[in-house]
mmCIF file of C-alpha atoms in Angstrom:
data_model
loop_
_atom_site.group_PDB
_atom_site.id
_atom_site.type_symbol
_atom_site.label_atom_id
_atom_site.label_comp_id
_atom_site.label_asym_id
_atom_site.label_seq_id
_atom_site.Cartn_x
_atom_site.Cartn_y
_atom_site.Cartn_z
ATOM 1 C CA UNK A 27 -33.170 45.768 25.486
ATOM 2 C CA UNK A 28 -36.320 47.411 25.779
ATOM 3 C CA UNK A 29 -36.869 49.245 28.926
ATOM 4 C CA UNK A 30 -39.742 48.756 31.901
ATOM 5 C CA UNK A 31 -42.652 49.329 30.495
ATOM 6 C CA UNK A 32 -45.956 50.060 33.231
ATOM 7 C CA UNK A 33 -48.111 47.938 34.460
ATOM 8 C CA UNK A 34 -50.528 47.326 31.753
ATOM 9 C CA UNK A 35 -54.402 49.011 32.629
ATOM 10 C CA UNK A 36 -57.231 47.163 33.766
ATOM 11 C CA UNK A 37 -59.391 47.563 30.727
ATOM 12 C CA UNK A 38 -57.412 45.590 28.478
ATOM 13 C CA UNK A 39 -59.047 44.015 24.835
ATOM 14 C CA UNK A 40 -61.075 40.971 24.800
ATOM 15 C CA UNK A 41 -58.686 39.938 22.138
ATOM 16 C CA UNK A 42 -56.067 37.337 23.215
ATOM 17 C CA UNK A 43 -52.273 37.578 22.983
ATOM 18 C CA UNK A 44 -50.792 34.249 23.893
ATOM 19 C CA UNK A 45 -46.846 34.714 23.793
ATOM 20 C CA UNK A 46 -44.444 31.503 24.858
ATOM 21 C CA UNK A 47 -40.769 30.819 24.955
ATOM 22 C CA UNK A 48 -39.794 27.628 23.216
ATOM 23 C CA UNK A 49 -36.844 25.061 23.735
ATOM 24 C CA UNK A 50 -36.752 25.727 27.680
ATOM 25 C CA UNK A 51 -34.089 23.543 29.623
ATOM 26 C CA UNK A 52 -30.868 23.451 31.334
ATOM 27 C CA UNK A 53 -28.626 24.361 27.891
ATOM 28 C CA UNK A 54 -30.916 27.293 26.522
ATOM 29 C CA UNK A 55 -31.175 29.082 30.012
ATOM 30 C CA UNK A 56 -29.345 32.244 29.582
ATOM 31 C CA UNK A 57 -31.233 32.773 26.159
ATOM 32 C CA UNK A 58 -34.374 32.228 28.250
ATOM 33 C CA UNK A 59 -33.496 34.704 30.472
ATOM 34 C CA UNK A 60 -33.069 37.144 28.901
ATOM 35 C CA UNK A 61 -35.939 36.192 26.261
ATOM 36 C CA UNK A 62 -38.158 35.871 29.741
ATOM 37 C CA UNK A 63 -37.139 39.338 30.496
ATOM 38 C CA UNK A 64 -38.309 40.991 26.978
ATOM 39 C CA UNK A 65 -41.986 39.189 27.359
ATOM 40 C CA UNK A 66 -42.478 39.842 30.510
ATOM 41 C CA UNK A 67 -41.356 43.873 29.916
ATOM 42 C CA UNK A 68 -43.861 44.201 27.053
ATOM 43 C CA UNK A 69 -46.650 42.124 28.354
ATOM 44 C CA UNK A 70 -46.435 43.914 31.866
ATOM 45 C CA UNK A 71 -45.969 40.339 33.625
ATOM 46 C CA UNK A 72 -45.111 37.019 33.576
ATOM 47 C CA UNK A 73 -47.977 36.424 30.865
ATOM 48 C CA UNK A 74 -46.717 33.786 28.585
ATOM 49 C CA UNK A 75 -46.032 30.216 28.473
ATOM 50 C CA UNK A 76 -42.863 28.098 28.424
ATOM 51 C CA UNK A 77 -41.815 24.951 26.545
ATOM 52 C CA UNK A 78 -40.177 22.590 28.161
ATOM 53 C CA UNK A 79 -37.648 19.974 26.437
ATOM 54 C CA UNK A 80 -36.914 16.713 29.288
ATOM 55 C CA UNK A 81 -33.570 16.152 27.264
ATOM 56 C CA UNK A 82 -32.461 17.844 24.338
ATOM 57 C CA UNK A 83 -30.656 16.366 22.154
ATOM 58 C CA UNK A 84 -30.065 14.038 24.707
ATOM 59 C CA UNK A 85 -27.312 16.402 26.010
ATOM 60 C CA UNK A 86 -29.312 18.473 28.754
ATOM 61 C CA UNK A 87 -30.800 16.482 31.002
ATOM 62 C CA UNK A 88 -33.548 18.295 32.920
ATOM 63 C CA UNK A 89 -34.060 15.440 35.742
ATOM 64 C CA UNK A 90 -29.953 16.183 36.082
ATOM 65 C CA UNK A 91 -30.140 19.564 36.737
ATOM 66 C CA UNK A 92 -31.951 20.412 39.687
ATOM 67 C CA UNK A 93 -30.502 24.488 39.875
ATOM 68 C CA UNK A 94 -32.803 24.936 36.715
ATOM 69 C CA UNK A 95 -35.585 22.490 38.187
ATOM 70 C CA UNK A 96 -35.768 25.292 40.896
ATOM 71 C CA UNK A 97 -36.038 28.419 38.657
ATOM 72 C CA UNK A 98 -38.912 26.094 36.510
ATOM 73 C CA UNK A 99 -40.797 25.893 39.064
ATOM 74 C CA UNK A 100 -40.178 29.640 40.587
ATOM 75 C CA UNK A 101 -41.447 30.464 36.785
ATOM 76 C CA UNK A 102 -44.599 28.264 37.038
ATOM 77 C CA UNK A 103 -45.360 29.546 40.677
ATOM 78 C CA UNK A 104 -44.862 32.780 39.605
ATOM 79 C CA UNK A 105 -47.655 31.828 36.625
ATOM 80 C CA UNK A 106 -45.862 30.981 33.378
ATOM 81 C CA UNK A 107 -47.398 27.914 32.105
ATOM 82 C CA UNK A 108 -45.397 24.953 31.196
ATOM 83 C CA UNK A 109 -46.110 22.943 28.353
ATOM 84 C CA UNK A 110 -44.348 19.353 27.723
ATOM 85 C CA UNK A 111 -42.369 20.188 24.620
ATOM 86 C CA UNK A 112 -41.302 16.905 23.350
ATOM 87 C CA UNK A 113 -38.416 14.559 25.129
ATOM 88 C CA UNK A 114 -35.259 14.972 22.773
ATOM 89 C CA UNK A 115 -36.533 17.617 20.276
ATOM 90 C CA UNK A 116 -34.311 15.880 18.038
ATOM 91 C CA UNK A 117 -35.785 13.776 14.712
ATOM 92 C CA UNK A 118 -34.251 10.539 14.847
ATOM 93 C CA UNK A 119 -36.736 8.631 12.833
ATOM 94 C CA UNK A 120 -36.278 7.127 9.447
ATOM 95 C CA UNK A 121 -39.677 8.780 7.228
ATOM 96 C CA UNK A 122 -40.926 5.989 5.250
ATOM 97 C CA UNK A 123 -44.104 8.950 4.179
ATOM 98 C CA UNK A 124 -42.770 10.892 1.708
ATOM 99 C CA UNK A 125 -44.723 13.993 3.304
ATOM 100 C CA UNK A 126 -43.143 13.501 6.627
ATOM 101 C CA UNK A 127 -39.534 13.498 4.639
ATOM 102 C CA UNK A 128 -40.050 16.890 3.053
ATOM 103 C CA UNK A 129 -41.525 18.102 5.949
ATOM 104 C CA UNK A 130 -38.525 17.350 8.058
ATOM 105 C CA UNK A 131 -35.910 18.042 5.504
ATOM 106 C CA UNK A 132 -37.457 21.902 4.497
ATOM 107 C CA UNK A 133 -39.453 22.495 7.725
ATOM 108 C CA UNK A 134 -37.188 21.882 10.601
ATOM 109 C CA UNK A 135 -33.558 21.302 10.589
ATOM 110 C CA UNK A 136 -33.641 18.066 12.153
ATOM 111 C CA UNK A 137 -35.654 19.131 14.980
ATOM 112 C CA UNK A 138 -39.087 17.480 14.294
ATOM 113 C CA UNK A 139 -38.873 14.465 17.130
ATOM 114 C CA UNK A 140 -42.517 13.753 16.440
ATOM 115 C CA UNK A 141 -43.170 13.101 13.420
ATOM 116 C CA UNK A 142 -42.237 10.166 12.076
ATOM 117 C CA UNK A 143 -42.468 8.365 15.786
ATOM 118 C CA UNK A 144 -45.022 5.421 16.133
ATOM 119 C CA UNK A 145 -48.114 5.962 18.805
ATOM 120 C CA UNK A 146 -46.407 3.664 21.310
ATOM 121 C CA UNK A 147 -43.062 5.448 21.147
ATOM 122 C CA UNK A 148 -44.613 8.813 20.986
ATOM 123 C CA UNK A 149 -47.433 7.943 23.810
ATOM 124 C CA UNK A 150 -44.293 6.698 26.182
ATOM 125 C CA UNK A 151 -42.255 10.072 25.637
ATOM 126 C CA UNK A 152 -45.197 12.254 25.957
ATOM 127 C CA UNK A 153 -46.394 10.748 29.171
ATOM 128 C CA UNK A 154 -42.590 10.587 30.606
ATOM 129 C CA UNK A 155 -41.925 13.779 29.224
ATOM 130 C CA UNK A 156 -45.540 14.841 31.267
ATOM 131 C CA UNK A 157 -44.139 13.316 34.732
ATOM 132 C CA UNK A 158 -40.769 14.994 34.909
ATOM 133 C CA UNK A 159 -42.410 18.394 34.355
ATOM 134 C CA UNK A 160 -45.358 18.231 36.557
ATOM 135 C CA UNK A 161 -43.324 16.524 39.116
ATOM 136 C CA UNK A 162 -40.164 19.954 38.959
ATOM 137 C CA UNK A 163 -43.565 22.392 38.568
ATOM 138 C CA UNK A 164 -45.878 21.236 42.074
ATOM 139 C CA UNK A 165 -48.936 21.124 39.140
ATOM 140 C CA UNK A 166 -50.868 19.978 36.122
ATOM 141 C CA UNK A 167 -48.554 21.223 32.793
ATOM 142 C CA UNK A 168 -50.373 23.201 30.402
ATOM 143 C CA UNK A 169 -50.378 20.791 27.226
ATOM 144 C CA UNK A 170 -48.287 19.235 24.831
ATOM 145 C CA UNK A 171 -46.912 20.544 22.094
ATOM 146 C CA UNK A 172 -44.614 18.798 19.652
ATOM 147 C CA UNK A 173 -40.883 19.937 18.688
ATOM 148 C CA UNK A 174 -41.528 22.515 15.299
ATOM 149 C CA UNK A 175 -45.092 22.059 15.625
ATOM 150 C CA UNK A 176 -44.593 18.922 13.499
ATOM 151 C CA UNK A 177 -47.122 15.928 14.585
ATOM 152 C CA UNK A 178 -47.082 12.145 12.478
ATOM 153 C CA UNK A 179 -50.175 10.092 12.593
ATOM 154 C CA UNK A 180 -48.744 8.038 15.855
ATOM 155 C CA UNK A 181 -47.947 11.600 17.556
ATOM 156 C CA UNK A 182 -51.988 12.298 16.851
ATOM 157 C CA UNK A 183 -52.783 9.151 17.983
ATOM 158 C CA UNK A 184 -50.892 9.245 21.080
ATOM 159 C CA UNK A 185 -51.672 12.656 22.126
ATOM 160 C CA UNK A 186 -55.738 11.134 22.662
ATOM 161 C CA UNK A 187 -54.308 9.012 24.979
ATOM 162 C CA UNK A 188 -52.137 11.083 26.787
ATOM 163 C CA UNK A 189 -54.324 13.313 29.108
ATOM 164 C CA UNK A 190 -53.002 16.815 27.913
ATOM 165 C CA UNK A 191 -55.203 19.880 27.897
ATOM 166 C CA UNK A 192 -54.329 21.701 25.066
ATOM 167 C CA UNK A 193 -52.063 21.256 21.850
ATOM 168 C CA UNK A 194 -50.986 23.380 19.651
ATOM 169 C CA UNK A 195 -49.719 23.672 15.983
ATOM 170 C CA UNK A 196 -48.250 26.590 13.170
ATOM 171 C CA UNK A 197 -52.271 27.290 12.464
ATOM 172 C CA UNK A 198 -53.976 26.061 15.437
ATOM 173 C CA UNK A 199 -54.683 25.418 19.582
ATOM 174 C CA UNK A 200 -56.776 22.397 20.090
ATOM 175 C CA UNK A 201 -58.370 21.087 22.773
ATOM 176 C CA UNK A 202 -56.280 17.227 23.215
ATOM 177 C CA UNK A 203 -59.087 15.543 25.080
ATOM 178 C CA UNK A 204 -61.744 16.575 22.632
ATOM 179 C CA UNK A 205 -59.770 17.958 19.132
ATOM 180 C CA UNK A 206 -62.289 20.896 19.546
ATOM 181 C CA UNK A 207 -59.915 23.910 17.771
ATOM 182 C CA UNK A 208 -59.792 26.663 20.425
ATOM 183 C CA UNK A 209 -58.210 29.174 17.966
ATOM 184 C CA UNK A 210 -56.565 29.766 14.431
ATOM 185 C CA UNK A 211 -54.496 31.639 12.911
ATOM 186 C CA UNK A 212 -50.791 31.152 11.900
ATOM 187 C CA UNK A 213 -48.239 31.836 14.929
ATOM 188 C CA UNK A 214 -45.679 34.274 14.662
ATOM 189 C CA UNK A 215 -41.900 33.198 14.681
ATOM 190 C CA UNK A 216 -38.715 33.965 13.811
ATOM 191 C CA UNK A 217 -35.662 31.780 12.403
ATOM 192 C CA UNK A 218 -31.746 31.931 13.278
ATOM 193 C CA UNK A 219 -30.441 29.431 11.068
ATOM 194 C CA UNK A 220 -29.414 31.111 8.046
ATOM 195 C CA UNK A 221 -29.661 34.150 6.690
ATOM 196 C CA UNK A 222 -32.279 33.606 4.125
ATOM 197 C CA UNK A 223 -34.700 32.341 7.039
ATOM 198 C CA UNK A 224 -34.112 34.791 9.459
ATOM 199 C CA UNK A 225 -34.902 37.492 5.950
ATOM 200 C CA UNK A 226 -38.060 35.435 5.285
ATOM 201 C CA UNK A 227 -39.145 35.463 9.388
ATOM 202 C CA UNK A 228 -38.274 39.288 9.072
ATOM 203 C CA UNK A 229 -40.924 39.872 6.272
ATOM 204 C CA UNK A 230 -43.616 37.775 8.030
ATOM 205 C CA UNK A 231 -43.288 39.243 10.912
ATOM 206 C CA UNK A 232 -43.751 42.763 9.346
ATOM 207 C CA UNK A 233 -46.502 41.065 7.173
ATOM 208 C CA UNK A 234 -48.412 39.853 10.355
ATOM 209 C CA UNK A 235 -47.750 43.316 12.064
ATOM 210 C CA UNK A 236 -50.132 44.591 9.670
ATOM 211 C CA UNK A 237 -52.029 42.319 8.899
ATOM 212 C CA UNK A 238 -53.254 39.718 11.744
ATOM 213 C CA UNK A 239 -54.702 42.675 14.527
ATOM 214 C CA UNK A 240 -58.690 41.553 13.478
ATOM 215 C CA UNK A 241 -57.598 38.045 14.847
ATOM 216 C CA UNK A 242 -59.368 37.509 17.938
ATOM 217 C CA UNK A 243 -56.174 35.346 18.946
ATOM 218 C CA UNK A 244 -52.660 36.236 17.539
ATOM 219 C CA UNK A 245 -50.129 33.835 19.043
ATOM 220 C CA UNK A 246 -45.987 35.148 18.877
ATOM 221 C CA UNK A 247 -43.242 32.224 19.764
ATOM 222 C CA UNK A 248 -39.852 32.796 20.380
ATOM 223 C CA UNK A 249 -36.838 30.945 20.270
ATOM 224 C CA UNK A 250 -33.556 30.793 22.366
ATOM 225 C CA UNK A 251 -31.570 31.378 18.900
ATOM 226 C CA UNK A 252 -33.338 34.088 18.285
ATOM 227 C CA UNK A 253 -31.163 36.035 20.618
ATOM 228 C CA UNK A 254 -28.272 36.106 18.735
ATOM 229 C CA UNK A 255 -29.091 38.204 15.844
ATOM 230 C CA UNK A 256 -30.683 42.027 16.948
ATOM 231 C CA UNK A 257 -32.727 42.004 13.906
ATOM 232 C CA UNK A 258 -34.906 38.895 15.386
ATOM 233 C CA UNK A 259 -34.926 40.907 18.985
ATOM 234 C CA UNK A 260 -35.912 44.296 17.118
ATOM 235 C CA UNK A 261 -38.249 42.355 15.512
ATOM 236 C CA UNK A 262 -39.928 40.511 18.322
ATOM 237 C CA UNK A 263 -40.054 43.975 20.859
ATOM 238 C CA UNK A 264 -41.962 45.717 17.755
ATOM 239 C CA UNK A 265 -44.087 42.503 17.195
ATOM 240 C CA UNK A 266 -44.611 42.222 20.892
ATOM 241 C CA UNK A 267 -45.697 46.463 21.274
ATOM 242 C CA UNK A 268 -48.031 46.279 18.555
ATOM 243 C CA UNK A 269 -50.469 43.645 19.579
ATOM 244 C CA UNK A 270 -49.971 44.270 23.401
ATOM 245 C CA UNK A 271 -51.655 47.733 22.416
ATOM 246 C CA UNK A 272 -55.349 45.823 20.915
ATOM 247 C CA UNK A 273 -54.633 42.207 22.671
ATOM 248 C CA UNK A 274 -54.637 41.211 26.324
ATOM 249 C CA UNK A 275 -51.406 39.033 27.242
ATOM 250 C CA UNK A 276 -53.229 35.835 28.243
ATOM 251 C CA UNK A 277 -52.860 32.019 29.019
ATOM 252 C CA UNK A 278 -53.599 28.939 26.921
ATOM 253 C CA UNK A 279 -55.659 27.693 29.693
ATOM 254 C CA UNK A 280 -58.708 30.546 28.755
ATOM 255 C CA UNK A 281 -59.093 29.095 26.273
ATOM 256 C CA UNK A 282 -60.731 26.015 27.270
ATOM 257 C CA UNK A 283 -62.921 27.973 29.189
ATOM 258 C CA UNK A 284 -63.947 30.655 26.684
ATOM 259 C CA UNK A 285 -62.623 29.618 23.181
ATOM 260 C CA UNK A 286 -62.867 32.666 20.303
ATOM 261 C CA UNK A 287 -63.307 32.177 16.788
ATOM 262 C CA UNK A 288 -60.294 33.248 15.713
#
């Protein structure tokens, strides 16, 4: 565990570092803990954003649970932002597209929920999904964005219609209202799964170390599994320390305000 850093100075870069914790709910809150803990050492504060799964897998109910509806919204009073992430997380579509079935079988292990739903289905659990959390928060949620960054057509369709601020992909924030692109660049992650992913998020991760710092936005994402393996949590402190050092921790919501080119 890294130790307390200091608060971070006033004169911090004009480059953005937007950092989030993914798969946040009732089953994954230890990881989240202690996950919270490591961002919010390196980034001096509570300066990231947290994605919120209603029901995942259909076996953690967040509208259930109201001990961990509390600590949501102590997190989002205390500024994290909360983005809807999804309803189930889990894919249970049948991909007709043969894109969408490579795309679930080699992207995501069965984790893609949106992308092979229809815009009615995906519109209903993105706008449910968007009244449980800004009902536990007190506010408006940060945006959507969809379980392993993985959006069909009717996910696209349905997000216009859905009243989000922001979305997010692996190479991009958008604006949801508008589809203006707020900021590129490919977001830093790490993988659990196997050991052949968690070698191959290992090398990225050096790779982007060295070689994303002229990006005016550099986005890191981090996973509840990722605490079970020291390499990933080695990985993420170093990741973390070198682009606190020439990026400001920010939030998602600047960027509607002020978007950057990169």
């Amino acid at each position: 565990m890294p130790s307390r850093s200091q608060p971070l100075p006033a004169n911090r870069p004009a480059k953005r570092l937007l950092a989030s914790i993914h798969d946040v709910g009732p089953g994954s809150e230890r990881a989240v803990l202690q996950l919270a803990d490591i961002l919010e050492t390196r980034l001096g504060g509570p300066n990231f954003a947290m994605l919120v799964v209603p029901d995942h897998w259909g076996q953690h109910a967040l509208v259930k649970d109201r001990a961990f509806q509390a600590r949501l919204r102590h997190w989002s009073d205390r500024g994290i932002e909360m983005f809807v992430h999804g309803w189930f997380h889990k894919d249970m579509a049948q991909h007709v597209d043969a894109a969408a079935r490579f795309k679930a079988k080699h992207m995501t292990a069965g984790e893609g929920e949106f992308l092979g739903l229809d815009d009615a289905t995906a519109l209903d659990r993105m706008l449910e999904g968007k009244a449980l959390v800004e009902d536990v928060i007190g506010r408006e949620s940060a945006g959507f964005i969809a379980p392993a960054w993985l959006y069909g057509a009717g996910a696209r369709a349905a997000l216009r219609k859905a009243d989000f601020a922001l979305a997010e992909d692996h190479w991009r924030v958008w604006d949801a209202t508008t589809d203006q692109v707020l900021a590129k660049g490919p977001v830093i992650t790490w993988a659990s799964r196997s050991t052949m992913r968690t070698a191959s998020s290992l090398f990225f991760a050096g790779l982007a170390r060295a070689a994303l710092g002229p990006l005016e936005t550099v986005r890191i994402a981090v996973h509840p599994g990722d605490v079970t393996k020291t390499s990933l949590l080695d990985s993420i402190d170093a990741t973390l320390r070198r682009f606190a050092a020439t990026h400001r921790p920010a939030r998602y919501a600047e960027l509607r305000a002020t978007p950057l080119a990169g």
